[in-house]
C-alpha positions as a LaTeX table, in Angstrom:
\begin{tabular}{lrrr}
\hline
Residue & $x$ (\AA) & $y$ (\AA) & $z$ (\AA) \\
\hline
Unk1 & 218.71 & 105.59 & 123.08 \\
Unk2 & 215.31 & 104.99 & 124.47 \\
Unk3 & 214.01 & 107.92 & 122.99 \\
Unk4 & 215.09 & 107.68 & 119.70 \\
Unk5 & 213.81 & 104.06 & 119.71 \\
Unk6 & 210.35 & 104.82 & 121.49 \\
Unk7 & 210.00 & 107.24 & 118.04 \\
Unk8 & 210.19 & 104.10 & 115.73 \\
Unk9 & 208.16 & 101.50 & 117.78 \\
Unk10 & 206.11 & 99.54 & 115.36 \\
Unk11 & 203.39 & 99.64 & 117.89 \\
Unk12 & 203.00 & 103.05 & 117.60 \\
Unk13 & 202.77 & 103.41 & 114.22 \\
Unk14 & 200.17 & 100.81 & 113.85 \\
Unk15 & 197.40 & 102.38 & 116.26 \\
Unk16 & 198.98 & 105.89 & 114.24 \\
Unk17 & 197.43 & 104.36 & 110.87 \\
Unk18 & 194.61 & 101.81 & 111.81 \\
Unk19 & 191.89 & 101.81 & 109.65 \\
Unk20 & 188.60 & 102.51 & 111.61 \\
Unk21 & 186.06 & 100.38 & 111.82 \\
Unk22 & 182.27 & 100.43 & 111.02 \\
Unk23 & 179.65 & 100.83 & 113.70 \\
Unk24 & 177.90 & 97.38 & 113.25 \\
Unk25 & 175.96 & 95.42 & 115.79 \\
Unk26 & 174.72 & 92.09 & 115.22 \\
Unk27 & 171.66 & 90.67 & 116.35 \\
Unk28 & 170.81 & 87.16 & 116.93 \\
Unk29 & 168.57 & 85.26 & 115.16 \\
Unk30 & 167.84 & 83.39 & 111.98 \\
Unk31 & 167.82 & 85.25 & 108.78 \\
Unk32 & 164.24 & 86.29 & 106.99 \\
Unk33 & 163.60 & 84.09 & 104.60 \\
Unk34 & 162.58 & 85.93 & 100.78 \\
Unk35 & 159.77 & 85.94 & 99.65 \\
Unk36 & 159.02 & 85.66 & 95.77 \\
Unk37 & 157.95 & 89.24 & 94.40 \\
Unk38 & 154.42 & 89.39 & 93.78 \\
Unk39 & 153.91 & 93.10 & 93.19 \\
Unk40 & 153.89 & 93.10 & 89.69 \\
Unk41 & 150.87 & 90.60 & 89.99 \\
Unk42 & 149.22 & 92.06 & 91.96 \\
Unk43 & 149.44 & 95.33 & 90.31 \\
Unk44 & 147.68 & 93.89 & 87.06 \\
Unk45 & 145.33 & 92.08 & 89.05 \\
Unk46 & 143.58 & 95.63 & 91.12 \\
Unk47 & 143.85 & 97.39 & 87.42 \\
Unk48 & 141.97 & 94.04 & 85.93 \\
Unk49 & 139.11 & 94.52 & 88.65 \\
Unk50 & 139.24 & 98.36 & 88.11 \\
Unk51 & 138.89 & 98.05 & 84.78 \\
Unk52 & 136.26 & 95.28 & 85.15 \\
Unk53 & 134.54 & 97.72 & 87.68 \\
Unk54 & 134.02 & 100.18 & 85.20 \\
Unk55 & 133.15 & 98.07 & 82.24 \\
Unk56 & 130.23 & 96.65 & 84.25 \\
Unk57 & 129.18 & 100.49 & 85.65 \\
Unk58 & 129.22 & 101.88 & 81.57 \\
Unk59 & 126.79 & 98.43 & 81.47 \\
Unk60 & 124.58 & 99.20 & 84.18 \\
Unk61 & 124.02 & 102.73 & 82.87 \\
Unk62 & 123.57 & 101.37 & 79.56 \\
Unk63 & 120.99 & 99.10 & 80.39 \\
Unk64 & 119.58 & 101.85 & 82.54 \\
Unk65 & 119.43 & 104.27 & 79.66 \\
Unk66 & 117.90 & 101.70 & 77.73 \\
Unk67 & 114.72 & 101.11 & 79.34 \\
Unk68 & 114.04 & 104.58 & 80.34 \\
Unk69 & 114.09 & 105.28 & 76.17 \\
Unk70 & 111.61 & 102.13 & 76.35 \\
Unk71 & 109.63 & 103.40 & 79.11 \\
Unk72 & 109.47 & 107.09 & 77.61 \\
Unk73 & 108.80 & 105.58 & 74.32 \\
Unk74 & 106.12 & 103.45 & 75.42 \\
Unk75 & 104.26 & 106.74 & 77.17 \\
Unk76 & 104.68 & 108.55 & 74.53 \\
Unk77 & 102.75 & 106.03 & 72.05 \\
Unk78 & 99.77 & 105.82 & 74.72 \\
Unk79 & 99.60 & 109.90 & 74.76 \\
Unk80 & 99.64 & 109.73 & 70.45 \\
Unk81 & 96.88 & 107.07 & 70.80 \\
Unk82 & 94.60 & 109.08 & 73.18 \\
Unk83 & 95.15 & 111.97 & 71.79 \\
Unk84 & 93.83 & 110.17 & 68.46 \\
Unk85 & 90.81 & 109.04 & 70.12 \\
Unk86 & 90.08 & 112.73 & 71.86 \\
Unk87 & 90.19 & 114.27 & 68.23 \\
Unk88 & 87.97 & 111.26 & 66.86 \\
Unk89 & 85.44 & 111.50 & 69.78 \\
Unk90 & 85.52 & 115.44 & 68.97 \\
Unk91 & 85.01 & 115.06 & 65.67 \\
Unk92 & 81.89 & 112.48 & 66.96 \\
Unk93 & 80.43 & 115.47 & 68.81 \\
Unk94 & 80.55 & 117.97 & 66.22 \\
Unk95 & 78.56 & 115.46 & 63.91 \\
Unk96 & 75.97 & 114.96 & 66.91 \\
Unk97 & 76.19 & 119.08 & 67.58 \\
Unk98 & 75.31 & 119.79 & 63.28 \\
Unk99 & 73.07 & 117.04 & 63.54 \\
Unk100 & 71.02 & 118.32 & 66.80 \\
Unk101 & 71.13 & 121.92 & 65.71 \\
Unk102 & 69.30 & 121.07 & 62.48 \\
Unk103 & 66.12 & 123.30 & 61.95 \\
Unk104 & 64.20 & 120.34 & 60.58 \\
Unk105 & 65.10 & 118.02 & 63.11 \\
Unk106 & 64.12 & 120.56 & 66.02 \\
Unk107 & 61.07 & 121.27 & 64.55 \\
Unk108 & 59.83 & 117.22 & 63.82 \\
Unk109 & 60.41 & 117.44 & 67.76 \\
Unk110 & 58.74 & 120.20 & 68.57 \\
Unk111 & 55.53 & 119.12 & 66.91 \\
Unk112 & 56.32 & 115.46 & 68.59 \\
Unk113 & 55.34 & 117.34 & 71.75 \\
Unk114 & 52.69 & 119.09 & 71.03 \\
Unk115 & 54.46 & 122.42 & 70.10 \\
Unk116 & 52.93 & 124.49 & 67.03 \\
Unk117 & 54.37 & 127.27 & 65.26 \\
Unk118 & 53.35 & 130.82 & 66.50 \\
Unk119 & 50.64 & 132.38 & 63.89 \\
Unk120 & 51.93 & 136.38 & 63.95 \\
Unk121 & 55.28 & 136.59 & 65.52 \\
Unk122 & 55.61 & 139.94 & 67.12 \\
Unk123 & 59.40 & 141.99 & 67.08 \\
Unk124 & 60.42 & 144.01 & 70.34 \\
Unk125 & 62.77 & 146.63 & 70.08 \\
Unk126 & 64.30 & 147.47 & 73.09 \\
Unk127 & 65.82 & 151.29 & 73.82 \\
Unk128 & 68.97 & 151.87 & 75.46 \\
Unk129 & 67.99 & 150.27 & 78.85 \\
Unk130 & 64.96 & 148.52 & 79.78 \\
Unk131 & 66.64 & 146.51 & 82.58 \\
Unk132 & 64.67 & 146.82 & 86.08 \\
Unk133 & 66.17 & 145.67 & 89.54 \\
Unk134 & 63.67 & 145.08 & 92.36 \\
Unk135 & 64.49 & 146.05 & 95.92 \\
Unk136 & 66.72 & 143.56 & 96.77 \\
Unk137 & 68.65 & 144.31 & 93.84 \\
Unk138 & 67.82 & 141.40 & 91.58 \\
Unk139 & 67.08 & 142.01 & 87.75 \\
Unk140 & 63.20 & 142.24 & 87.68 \\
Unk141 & 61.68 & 140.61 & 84.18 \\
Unk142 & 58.06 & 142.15 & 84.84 \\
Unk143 & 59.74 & 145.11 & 85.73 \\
Unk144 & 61.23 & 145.23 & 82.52 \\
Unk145 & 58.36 & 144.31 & 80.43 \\
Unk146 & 56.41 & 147.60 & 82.47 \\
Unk147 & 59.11 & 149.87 & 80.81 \\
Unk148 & 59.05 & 148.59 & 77.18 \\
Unk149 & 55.53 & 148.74 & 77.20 \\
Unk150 & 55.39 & 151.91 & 78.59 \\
Unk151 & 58.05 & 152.78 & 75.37 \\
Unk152 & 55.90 & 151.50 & 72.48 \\
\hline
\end{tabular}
């Protein structure tokens, strides 16, 4: 009979069927304390200073902007006002050009110094070259006045 009741044993059949167990080991110490979950604020609070951040950058480029427009506009009125004064100064000089280019005027002058109007006035034609050079190669005027003589 001691095989037949080895085949029952209780003992047997337990260790047959024991559930296994998990492969925990335990550490000592004290357990972490939690901490209260601040992600969410934080979260809002790096978009807040991004979107700060880029607010004040559009600002800075708008205020940049600004006074370039100012600057350019400000050069831009001094070039319109000199070029005014060049065209009246211009317009100046071609009054004092028409004025010292009148016939009358030139010739109240000219008898101011002493000048007098020619009596005969005598008319040179020239041919098709009277032009002299001398030796070293300079235009001669006597030279010149030789050969038209010579031609009338």
């Amino acid at each position: 009979m001691a095989t037949a009741a080895r085949a029952y044993d209780s003992f047997g059949y337990e260790r047959a069927y024991q559930p296994s167990r998990p492969d925990v080991r335990v550490r000592p110490g004290r357990k972490q304390q939690e901490q209260p979950s601040m992600g969410m604020w934080v979260t809002a609070a790096v978009i807040a200073a991004a979107m700060s951040l880029v607010v004040a950058l559009f600002a800075v480029a708008h205020v940049w902007l600004d006074s370039a427009s100012v600057s350019l506009s400000v050069q831009a009125q001094t070039v319109s006002n000199d070029l005014i004064e060049v065209r009246h100064a211009g317009s100046l000089l071609e009054v004092e050009v028409s004025a010292l280019s009148n016939p009358a005027r030139i010739q109240e002058a000219a008898n101011a110094l002493g000048m007098i109007s020619p009596e005969t006035a005598t008319i040179i034609k020239l041919g098709e070259d009277v032009v002299v050079t001398n030796a070293q190669g300079d235009l001669s005027l006597a030279g010149s006045l030789k050969v038209v003589a010579r031609n009338a």
